[in-house]
Coordinates of C-alpha atoms and ligand atoms in Angstrom, one line a residue:
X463 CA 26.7 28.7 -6.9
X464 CA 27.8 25.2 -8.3
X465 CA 28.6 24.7 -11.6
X466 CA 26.4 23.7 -14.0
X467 CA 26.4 20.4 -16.3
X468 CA 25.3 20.3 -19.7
X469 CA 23.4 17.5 -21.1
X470 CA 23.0 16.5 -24.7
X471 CA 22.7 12.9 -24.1
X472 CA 20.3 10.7 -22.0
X473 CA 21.4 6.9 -21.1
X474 CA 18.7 4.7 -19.4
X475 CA 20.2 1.5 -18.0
X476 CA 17.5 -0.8 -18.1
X477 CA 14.3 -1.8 -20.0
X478 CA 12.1 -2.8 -17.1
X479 CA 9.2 -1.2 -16.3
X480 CA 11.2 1.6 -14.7
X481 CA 13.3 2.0 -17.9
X482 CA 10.8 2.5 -19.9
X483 CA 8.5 4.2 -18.1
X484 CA 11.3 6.5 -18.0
X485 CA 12.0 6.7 -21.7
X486 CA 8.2 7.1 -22.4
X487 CA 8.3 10.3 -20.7
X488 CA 11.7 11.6 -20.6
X489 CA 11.0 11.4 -24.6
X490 CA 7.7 13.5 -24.6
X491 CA 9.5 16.1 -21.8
X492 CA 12.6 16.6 -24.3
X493 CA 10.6 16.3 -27.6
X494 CA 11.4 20.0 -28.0
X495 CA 15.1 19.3 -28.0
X496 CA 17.7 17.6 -29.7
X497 CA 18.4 15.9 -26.4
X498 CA 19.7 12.1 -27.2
X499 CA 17.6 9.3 -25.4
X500 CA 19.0 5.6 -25.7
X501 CA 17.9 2.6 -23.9
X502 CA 20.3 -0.3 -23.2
X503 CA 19.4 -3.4 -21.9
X504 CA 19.6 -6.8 -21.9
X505 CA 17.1 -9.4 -23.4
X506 CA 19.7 -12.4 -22.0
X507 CA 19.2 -11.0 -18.4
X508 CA 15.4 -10.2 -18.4
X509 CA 13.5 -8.5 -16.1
X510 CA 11.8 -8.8 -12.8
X511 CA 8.4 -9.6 -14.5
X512 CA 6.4 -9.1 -11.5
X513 CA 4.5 -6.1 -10.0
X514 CA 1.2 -6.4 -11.2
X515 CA -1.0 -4.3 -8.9
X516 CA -1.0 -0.7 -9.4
X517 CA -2.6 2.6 -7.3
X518 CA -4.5 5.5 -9.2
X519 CA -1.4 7.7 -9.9
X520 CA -0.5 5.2 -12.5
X521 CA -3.5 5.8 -14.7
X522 CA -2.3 9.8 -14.2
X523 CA 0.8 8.9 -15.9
X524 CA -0.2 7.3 -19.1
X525 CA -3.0 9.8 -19.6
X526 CA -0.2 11.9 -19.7
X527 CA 1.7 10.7 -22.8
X528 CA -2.1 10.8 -24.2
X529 CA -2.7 6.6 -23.7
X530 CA -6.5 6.2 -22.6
X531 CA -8.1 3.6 -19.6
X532 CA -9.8 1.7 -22.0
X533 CA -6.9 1.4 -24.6
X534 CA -4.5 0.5 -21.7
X535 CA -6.7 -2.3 -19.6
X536 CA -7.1 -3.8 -23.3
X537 CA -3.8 -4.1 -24.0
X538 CA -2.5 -5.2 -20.7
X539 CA -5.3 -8.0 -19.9
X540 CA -6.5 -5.7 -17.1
X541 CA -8.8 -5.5 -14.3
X542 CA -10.0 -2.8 -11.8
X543 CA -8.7 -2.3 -8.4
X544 CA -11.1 -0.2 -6.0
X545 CA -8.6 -1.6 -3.4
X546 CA -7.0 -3.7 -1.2
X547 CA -8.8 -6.7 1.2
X548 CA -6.2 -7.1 4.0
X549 CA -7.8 -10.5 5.3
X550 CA -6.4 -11.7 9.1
X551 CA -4.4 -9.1 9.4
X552 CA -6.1 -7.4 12.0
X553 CA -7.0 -10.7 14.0
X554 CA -7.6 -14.3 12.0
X555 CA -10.9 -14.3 10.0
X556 CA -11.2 -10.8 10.0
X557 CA -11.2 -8.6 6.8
X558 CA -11.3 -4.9 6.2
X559 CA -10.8 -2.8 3.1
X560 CA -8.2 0.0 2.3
X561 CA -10.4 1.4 -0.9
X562 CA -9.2 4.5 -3.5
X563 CA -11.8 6.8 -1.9
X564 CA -13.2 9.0 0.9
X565 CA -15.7 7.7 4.0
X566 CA -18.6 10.3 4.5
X567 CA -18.3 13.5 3.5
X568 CA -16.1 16.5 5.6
X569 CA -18.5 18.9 7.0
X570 CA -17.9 22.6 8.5
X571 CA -14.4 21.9 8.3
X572 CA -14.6 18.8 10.2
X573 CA -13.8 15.2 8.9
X574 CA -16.5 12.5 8.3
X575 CA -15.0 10.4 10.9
X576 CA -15.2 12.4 13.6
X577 CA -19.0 12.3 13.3
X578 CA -19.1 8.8 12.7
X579 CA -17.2 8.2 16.2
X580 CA -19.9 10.9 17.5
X581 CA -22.8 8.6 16.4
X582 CA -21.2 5.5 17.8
X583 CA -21.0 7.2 21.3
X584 CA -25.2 7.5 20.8
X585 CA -24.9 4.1 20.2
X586 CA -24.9 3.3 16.6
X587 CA -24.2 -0.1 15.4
X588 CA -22.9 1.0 11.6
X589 CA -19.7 0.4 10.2
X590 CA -16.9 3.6 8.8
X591 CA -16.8 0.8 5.6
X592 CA -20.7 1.8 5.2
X593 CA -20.3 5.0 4.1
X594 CA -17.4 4.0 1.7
X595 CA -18.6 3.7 -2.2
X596 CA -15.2 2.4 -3.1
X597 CA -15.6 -0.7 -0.5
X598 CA -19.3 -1.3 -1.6
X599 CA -18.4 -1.6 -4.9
X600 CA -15.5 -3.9 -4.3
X601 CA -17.6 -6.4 -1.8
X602 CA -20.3 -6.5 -4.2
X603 CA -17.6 -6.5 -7.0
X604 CA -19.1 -3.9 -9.4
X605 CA -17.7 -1.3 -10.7
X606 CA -18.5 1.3 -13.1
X607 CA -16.4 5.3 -13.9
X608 CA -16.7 7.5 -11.3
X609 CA -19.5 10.7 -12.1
X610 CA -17.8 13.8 -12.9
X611 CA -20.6 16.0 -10.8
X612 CA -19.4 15.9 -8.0
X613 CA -22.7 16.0 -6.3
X614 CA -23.2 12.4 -7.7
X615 CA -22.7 9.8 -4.4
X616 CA -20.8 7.7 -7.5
X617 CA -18.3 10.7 -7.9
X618 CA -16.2 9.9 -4.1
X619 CA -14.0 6.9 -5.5
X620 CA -11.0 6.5 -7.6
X621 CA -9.5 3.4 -8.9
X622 CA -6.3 1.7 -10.6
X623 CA -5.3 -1.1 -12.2
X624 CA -4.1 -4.9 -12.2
X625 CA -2.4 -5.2 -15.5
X626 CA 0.3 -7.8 -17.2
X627 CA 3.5 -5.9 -16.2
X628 CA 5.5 -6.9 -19.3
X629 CA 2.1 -5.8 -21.6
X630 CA 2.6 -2.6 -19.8
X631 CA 6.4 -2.3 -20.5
X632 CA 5.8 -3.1 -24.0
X633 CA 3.5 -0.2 -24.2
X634 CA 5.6 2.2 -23.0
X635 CA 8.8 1.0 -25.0
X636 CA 6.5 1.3 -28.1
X637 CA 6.1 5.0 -27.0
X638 CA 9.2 5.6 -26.5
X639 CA 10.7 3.8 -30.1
X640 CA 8.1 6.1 -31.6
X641 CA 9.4 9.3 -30.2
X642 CA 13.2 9.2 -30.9
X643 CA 14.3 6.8 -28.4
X644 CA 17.1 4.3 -29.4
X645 CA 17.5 1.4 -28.1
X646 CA 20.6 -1.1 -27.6
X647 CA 20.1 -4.7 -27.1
X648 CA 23.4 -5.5 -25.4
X649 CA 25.2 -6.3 -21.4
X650 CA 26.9 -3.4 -19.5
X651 CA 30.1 -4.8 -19.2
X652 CA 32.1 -2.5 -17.2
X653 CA 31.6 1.6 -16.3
X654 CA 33.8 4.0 -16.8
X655 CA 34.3 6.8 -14.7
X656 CA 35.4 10.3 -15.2
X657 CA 39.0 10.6 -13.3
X658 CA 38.4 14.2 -12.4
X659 CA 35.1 14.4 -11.0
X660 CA 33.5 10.7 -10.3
X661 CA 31.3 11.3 -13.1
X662 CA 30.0 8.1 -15.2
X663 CA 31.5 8.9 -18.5
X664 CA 30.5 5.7 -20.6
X665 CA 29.2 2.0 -20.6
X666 CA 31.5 -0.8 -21.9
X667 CA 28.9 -3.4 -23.5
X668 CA 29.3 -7.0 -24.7
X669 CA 28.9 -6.2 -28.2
X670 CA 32.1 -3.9 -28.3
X671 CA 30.0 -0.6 -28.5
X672 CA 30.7 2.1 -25.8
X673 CA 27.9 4.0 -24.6
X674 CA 28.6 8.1 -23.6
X675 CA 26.2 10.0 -21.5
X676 CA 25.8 13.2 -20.2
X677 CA 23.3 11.8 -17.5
X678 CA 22.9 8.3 -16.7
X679 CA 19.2 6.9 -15.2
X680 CA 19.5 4.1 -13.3
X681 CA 16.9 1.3 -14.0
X682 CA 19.2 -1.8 -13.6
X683 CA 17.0 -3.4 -11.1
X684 CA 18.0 -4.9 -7.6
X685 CA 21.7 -4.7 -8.3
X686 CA 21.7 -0.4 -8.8
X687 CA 24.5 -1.8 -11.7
X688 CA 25.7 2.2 -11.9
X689 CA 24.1 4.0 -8.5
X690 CA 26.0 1.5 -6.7
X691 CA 28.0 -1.0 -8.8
X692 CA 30.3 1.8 -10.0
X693 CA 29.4 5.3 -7.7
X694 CA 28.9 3.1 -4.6
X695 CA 26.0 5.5 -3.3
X696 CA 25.5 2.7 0.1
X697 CA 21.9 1.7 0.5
X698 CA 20.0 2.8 3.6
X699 CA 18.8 -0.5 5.6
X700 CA 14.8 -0.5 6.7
X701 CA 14.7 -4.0 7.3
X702 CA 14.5 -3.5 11.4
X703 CA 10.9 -2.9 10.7
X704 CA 9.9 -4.5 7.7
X705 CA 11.3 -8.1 8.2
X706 CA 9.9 -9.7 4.9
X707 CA 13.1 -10.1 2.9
X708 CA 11.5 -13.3 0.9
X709 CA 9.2 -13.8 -1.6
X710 CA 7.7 -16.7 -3.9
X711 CA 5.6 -15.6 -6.8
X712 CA 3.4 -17.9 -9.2
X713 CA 0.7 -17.3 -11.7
X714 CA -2.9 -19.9 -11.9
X715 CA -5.7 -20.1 -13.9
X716 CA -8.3 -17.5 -12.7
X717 CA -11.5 -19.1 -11.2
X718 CA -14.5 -17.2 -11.9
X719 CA -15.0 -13.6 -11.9
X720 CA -11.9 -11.5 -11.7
X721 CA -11.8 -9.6 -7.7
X722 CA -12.4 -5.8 -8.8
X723 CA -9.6 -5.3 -5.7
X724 CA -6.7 -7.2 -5.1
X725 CA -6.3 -9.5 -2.1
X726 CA -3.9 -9.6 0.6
X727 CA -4.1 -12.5 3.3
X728 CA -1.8 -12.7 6.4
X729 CA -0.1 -15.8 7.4
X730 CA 2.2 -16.8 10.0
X731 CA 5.3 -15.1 8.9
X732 CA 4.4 -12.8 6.2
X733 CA 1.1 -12.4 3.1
X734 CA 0.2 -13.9 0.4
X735 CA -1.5 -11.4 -2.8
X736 CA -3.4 -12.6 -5.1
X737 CA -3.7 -10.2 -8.1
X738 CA -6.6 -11.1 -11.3
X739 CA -6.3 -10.6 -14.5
X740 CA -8.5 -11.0 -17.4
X741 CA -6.4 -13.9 -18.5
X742 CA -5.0 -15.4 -15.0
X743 CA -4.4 -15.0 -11.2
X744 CA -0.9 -13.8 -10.0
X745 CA -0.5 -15.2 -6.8
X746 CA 2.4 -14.4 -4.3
X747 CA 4.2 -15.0 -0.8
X748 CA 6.0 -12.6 1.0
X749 CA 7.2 -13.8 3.9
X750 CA 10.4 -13.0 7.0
X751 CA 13.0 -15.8 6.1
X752 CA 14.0 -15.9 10.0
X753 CA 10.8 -16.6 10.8
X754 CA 10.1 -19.7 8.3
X755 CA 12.1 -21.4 5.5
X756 CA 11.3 -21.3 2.3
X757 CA 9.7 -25.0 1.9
X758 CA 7.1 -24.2 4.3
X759 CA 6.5 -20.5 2.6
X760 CA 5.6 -22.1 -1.0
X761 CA 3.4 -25.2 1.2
X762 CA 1.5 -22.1 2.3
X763 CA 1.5 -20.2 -1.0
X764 CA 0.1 -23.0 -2.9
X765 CA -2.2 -24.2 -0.3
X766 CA -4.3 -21.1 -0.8
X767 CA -4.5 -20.8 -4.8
X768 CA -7.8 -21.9 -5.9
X769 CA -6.8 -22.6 -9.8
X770 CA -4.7 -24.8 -11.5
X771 CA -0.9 -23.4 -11.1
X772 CA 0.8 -22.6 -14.4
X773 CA 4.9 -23.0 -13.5
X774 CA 6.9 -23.6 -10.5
X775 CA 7.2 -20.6 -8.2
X776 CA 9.7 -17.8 -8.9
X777 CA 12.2 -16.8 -5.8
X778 CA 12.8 -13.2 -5.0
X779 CA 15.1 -12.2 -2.1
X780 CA 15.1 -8.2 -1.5
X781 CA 16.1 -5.9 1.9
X782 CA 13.8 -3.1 2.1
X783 CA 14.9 0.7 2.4
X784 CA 16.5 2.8 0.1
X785 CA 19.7 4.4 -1.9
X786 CA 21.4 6.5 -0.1
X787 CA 21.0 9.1 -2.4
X788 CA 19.2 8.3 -5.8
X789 CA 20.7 11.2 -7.3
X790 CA 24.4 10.8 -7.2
X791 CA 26.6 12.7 -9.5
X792 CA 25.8 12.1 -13.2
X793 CA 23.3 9.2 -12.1
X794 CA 19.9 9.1 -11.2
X795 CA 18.2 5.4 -9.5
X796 CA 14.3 5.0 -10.9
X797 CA 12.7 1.4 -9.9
X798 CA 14.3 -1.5 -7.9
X799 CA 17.6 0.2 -8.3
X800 CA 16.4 3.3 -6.4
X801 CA 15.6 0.6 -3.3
X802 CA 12.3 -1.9 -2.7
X803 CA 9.6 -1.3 -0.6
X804 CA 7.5 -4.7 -0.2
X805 CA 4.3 -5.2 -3.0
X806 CA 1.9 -4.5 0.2
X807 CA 0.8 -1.2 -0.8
X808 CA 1.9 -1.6 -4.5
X809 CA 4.0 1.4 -4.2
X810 CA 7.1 0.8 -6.2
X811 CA 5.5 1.5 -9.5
X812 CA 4.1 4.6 -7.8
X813 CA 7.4 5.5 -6.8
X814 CA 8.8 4.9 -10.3
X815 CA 6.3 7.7 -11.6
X816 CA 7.3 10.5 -9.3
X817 CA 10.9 9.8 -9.4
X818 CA 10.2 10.5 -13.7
X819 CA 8.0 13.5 -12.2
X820 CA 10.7 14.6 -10.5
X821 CA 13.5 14.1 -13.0
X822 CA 11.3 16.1 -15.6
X823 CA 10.6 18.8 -12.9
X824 CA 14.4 19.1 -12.8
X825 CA 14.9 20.1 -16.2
X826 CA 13.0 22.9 -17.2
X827 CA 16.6 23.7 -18.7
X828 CA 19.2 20.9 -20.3
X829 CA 21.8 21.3 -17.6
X830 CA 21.6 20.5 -14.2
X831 CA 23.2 21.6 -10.9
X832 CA 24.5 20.5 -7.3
X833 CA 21.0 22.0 -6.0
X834 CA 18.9 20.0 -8.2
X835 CA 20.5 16.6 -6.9
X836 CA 20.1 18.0 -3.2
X837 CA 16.3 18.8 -3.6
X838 CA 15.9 15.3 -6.0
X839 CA 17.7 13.5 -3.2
X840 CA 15.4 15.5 0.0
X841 CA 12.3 15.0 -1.7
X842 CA 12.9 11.1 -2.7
X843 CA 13.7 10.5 0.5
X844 CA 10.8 11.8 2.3
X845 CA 8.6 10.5 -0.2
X846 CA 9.8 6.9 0.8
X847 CA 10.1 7.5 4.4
X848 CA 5.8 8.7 4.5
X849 CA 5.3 5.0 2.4
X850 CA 7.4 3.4 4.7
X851 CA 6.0 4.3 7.6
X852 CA 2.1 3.7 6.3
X853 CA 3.5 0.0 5.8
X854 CA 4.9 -0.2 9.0
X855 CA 1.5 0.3 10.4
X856 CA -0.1 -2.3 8.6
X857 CA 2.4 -4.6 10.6
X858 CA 2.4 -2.4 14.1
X859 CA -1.6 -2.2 14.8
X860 CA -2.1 -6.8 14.1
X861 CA -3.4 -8.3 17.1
X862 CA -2.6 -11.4 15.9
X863 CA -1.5 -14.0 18.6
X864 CA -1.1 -17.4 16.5
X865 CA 2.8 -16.6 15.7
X866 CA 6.0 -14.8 17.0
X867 CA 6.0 -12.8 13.9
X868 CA 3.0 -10.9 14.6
X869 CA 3.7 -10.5 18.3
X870 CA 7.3 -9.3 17.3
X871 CA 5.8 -6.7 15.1
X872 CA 3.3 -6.1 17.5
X873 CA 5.7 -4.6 19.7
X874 CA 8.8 -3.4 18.1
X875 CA 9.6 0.0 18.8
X876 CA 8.8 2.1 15.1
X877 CA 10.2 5.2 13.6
X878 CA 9.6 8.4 15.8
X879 CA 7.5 10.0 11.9
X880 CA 5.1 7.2 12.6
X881 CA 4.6 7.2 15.8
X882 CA 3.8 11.1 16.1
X883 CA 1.3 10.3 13.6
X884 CA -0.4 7.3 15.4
X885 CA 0.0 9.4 18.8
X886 CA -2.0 12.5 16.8
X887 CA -4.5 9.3 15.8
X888 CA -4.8 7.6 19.6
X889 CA -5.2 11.4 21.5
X890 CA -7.1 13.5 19.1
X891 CA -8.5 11.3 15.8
X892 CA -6.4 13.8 14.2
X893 CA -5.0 12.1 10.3
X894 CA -1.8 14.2 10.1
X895 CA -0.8 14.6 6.7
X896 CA 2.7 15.6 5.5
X897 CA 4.2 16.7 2.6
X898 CA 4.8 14.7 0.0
X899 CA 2.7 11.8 0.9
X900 CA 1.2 9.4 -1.7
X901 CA -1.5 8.0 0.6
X902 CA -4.3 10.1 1.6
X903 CA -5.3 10.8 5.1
X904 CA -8.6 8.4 4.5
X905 CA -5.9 6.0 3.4
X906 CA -4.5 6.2 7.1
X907 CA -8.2 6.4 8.3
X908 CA -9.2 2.6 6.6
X909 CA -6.0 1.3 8.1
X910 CA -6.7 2.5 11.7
X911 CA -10.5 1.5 11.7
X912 CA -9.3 -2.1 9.8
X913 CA -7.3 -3.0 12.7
X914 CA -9.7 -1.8 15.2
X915 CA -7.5 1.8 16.6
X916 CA -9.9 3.9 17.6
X917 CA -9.2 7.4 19.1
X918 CA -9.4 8.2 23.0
X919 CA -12.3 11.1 22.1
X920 CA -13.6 13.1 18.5
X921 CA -13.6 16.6 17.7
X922 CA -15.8 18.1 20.4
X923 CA -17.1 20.9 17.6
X924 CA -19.4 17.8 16.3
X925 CA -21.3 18.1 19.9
X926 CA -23.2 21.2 18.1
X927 CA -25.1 19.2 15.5
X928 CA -28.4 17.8 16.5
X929 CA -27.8 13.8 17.6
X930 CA -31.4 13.4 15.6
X931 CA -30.2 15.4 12.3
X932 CA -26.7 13.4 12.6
X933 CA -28.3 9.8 12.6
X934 CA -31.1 11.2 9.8
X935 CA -28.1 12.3 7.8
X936 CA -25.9 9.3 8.4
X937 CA -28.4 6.7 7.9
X938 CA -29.4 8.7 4.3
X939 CA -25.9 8.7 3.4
X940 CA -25.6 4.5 3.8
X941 CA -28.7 4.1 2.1
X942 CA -27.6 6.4 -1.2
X943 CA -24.3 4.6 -1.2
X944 CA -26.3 0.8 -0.7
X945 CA -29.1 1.7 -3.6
X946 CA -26.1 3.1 -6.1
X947 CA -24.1 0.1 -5.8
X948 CA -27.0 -2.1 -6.3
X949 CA -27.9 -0.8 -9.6
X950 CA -24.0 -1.2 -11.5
X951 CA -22.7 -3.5 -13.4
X952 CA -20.7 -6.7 -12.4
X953 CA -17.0 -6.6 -12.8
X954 CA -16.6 -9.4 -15.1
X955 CA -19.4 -7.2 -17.5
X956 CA -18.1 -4.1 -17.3
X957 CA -14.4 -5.7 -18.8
X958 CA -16.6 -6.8 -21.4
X959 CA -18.6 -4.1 -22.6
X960 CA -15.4 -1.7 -22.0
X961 CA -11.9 -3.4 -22.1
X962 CA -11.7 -7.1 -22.6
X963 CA -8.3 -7.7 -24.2
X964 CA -8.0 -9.4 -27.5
X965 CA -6.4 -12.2 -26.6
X966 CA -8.4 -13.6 -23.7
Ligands
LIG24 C1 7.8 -10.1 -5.5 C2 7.6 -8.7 -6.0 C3 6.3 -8.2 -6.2 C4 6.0 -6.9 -6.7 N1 4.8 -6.5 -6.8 C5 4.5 -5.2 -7.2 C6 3.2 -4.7 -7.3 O1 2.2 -5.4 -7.2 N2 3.1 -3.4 -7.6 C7 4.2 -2.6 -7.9 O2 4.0 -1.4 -8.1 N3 5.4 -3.1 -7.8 C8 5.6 -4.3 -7.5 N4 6.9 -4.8 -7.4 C9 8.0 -4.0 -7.9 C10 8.0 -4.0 -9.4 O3 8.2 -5.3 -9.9 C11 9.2 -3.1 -9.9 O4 9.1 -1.8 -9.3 C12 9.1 -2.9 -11.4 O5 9.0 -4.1 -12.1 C13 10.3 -2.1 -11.9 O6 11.4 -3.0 -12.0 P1 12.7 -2.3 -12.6 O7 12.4 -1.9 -14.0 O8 13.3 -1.3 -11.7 O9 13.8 -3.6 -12.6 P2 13.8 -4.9 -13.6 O10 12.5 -5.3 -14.0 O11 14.7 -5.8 -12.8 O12 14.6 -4.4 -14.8 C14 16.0 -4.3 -14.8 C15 16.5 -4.1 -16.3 O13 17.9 -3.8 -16.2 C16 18.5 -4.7 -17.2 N5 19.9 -5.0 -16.8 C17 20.3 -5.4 -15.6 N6 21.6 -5.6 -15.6 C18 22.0 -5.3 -16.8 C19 23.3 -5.3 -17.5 N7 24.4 -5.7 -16.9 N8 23.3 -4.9 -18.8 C20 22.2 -4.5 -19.4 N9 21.0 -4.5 -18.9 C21 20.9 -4.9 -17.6 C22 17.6 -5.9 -17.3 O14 17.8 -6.6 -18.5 C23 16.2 -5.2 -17.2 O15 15.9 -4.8 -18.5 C24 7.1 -6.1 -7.0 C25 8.5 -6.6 -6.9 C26 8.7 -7.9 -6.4 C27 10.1 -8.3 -6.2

C-alpha cells in the first residue's frame, strides 16, 4: 500500500478557462471542508482567449454548480450548436453534418442504420441525414429544447453551445470568489521542489509572496509551467497523424442570422471554423505548416469571412498529443497544459470537464495515494486516445484529390484502436464503442456516412422485417421529423424570446 498524502491546501496555476473551471468546482466539491483553494495567475500574461465552440457535456457541468441554459447563453453572448457542417471535407462542394443526436430509432436490438442500409439495398433513394432531427433543425436553422417525453420525435437531439470564452471564464471565477476561493494576481517566478520526494512544495511569485500547496493543478496553458517546467512529466507526440500544428484566429462582424451549428470548411492544407455569436463571428485557420506558410494560410482565412474583420489575426502554434502523465506527483495538468487536441471536434473544453470530474472523483477523502495518480493517469489517457482517434478519421476517410495534404492523410498508416474500429465498420457496420468515449457511436455513424464509408453488408437479422412495413415505417419517420422542424422557431427568434444577452 502507498503512502498516503494529506491535503489542506489547493493551488490552481492559472485563470483560464481551465483554471477556473477548476476552481468553480473544486470549491463546491470541498465546500464541506476547510480545504484551502487559491488561484494565481497572471493578468500581464493573459490567456489563450479562444475556444469558443463547445459539445453538450459542457452545459452538464454548469448545471452542476446550479447555473441555468438560459442564464449562461445570456451572459456569454451565446448561440446554439446542434452540430458541426464539415463542408469539402469529404470531396470539394460536399457537406454533411456531425449533429448532437441519434439517426432512426434502434429496434429489436438492432441499430437504425442497419435498416437504413437494408432499405437502400431495395433501392431507396433517402438520405441517413433524413432521419436525423438534430441535422433538420440545423439546415433549416431552428431550434427549440428538446421534449422531455421521450415518445416526442423532438425528444432524440441534444445540443451545446457557442459562447464568448472569456464571458464564460468570468462566470466561473465569479463562482468560485463567492465560494471561498482566493485569488492572487501575480507571475510564478520560480518552483520549488521538495528535496526528498520531487514534490512541488511552493511557488516563488513576482510580488515577493510564496505560495504552499499540498496539491498543485496545473492550468498554465501551452507551456505545463509546473507539469513540465519543474516535474518534467515529457509530453507524448501525436503529431504523425494530426499534422495541423498552425493556426490563425480572427473575430468579424456577424452577417445575418447566427448558424445554429458551427462550420468547419476544408482547405488545401488544413480548416477554417467559423463559430457565431450573438455579438460577432469567430473565424479561424488551422492549417499543417509544412504544407503551406503562414501568408498564404491567413490569404485563405480571410478570403472566406463574409463580415467586416475586427483586428489582425492572432497566431497559435501547438503539437498535438498529450502529457505524459497528467497526474505527476503533487501535480495534476487540466486544459492546454494537460496537451491540445485541434478545435475540430471542440474537445478540449470537454476534456477540461472530466479531468475536474475526475479530480473530484479522486477525493472522496482529503488525501490522495499512488493508486489514485495511476487510475487518474489510465483513464486520462484513454480518454484522449478514443478523441484522438475519432479526429484522425475525419482526416483518414477525405477523398479529396486537389492537394498533397489530403492524399497524405488519405493514406497514412493510423493507430491500430482506429483502425480495429473502422475494420468492425468496413466488415460488419458494427460502431464499436469503448470505454470511456466522449463521442457516441452515432457520432462515429455521421462521420462514416459524411465521407461516404459504407459497410461491405448490414445485420442480416433486419432480413425478417417485411421490406413493405420497413419503407411504410421509414418513410413515416422522415415525414414526422420534416413536419416537426417546419413548425419551430428560427434561431435568431428563439435567442430573442429566450437568451439575447444584454449587451448585444
Ligand atoms: C486556435 C485554438 C482554437 C480553440 N478552439 C476551441 C474550441 O472551439 N473549443 C474548445 O473546447 N477548445 C478550443 N480550444 C482550446 C481552448 O482554448 C482551451 O482548452 C481553453 O481556453 C483552456 O485554456 P487554459 O485555461 O488551459 O489555458 P490559457 O487560457 O492559456 O490560460 C493559462 C493561464 O495561466 C496563466 N499563466 C501562465 N503562465 C503563468 C505564470 N508564469 N504565472 C502566473 N500565471 C501564469 C495565464 O495568465 C492564464 O491565466 C482552442 C485552442 C486553440 C489554440
Amino acid at each position: 500500500m502507498s503512502e498516503n498524502h494529506q491535503i489542506k491546501s489547493i493551488v490552481i496555476a492559472g485563470g483560464g478557462t481551465a483554471g477556473w473551471m477548476a476552481a468553480a468546482k473544486l470549491s463546491q466539491h470541498f465546500a464541506k471542508t476547510d480545504i484551502t483553494i487559491t488561484v494565481v495567475e497572471s493578468s500581464a500574461i493573459g490567456t489563450v482567449g479562444v475556444g469558443e465552440a463547445t459539445i453538450p457535456t459542457l452545459r452538464r457541468f454548469y448545471q452542476s454548480l446550479g447555473m441555468s441554459d438560459m442564464d449562461v447563453m445570456r451572459k456569454t453572448s451565446a448561440t446554439v450548436k446542434l452540430g458541426i457542417e464539415f463542408k469539402d471535407w469529404y470531396k470539394q462542394d460536399s457537406s454533411f453534418i456531425h449533429p448532437f443526436g441519434l439517426f432512426g430509432h434502434e429496434a429489436n436490438g438492432i441499430r437504425f442504420h442497419h435498416y437504413w442500409l437494408k432499405l437502400q439495398a431495395l433501392g431507396d433513394k433517402s438520405l441517413l441525414e433524413e432521419y436525423s432531427l438534430g441535422i433538420a433543425m440545423a439546415r433549416a436553422n431552428k431550434f427549440t429544447f428538446p421534449a422531455e417525453n421521450p415518445s416526442s420525435p423532438l425528444s432524440v437531439f441534444d445540443w451545446a453551445l457557442h459562447f464568448d470564452a472569456s464571458k464564460f471564464a468570468e462566470l466561473m471565477r465569479d463562482y468560485a470568489l463567492a465560494h471561498r476561493v482566493r485569488h492572487v494576481d501575480a507571475k510564478i517566478e520560480s518552483i520549488q521542489l521538495n528535496s526528498a520526494n520531487g514534490f512541488i512544495q511552493s511557488l516563488a511569485l513576482d510580488n515577493q509572496q510564496t505560495l504552499t500547496g499540498d496539491l498543485f493543478i496545473d492550468c498554465t496553458g501551452f507551456n505545463g509551467l509546473l507539469i513540465n517546467g519543474a516535474l518534467k512529466t515529457g509530453f507524448i507526440d501525436w503529431s504523425q497523424w494530426l499534422l495541423c500544428d498552425r493556426a490563425l484566429a480572427v473575430q468579424s462582424e456577424l452577417v445575418g442570422e447566427p448558424a445554429v451549428r458551427t462550420v468547419s470548411m476544408a482547405h488545401p492544407a488544413g480548416w477554417q471554423w467559423k463559430i457565431p455569436l450573438q455579438h460577432r463571428q469567430g473565424n479561424g485557420h488551422v492549417y499543417a505548416s509544412q504544407f503551406m506558410d503562414e501568408s498564404e494560410a491567413e490569404t485563405i482565412l480571410l478570403q472566406h469571412i463574409d463580415g467586416k474583420v475586427l483586428h489582425t489575426p492572432r497566431k497559435f502554434s501547438f503539437t498535438a498529443g498529450r502529457r505524459a502523465q497528467a497526474w505527476n506527483k503533487n501535480c495534476i495538468a487540466i486544459g492546454l497544459a494537460a496537451g491540445f487536441l485541434e478545435p475540430l471536434e471542440s474537445t478540449s473544453i470537454a476534456l477540461i470537464e472530466t479531468g475536474i470530474e475526475k479530480i473530484c472523483g479522486s477525493f472522496p477523502v482529503p488525501y490522495f495515494n499512488q493508486q489514485n495518480c495511476d487510475y487518474f493517469n489510465e483513464v486520462t489517457a484513454t480518454e484522449w486516445e478514443r478523441i484522438r482517434d475519432f479526429i484522425i478519421l475525419h482526416y483518414k476517410a477525405n477523398q479529396r484529390t486537389d492537394s498533397e495534404f489530403w492524399q497524405y492523410c488519405r493514406a497514412m498508416p493510423v493507430p491500430d484502436t482506429l483502425q480495429q474500429k473502422m475494420d468492425a465498420y468496413q466488415a460488419r457496420g458494427e460502431l464499436l464503442h469503448f470505454p470511456w468515449e466522449i463521442f457516441h457511436p452515432d457520432s462515429w455513424l455521421a462521420i462514416y456516412n459524411g465521407f461516404h464509408c459504407y459497410p461491405d453488408q448490414y445485420d442480416k437479422n433486419v432480413e425478417r422485417l417485411n421490406p413493405d412495413y420497413l419503407q411504410q415505417s421509414l418513410a413515416a419517420m422522415r415525414n414526422s421529423i420534416a413536419a416537426a422542424v417546419a413548425d419551430l422557431p428560427g434561431h435568431q427568434e428563439f435567442i430573442n424570446q429566450h437568451c439575447k444577452a444584454e449587451w448585444v
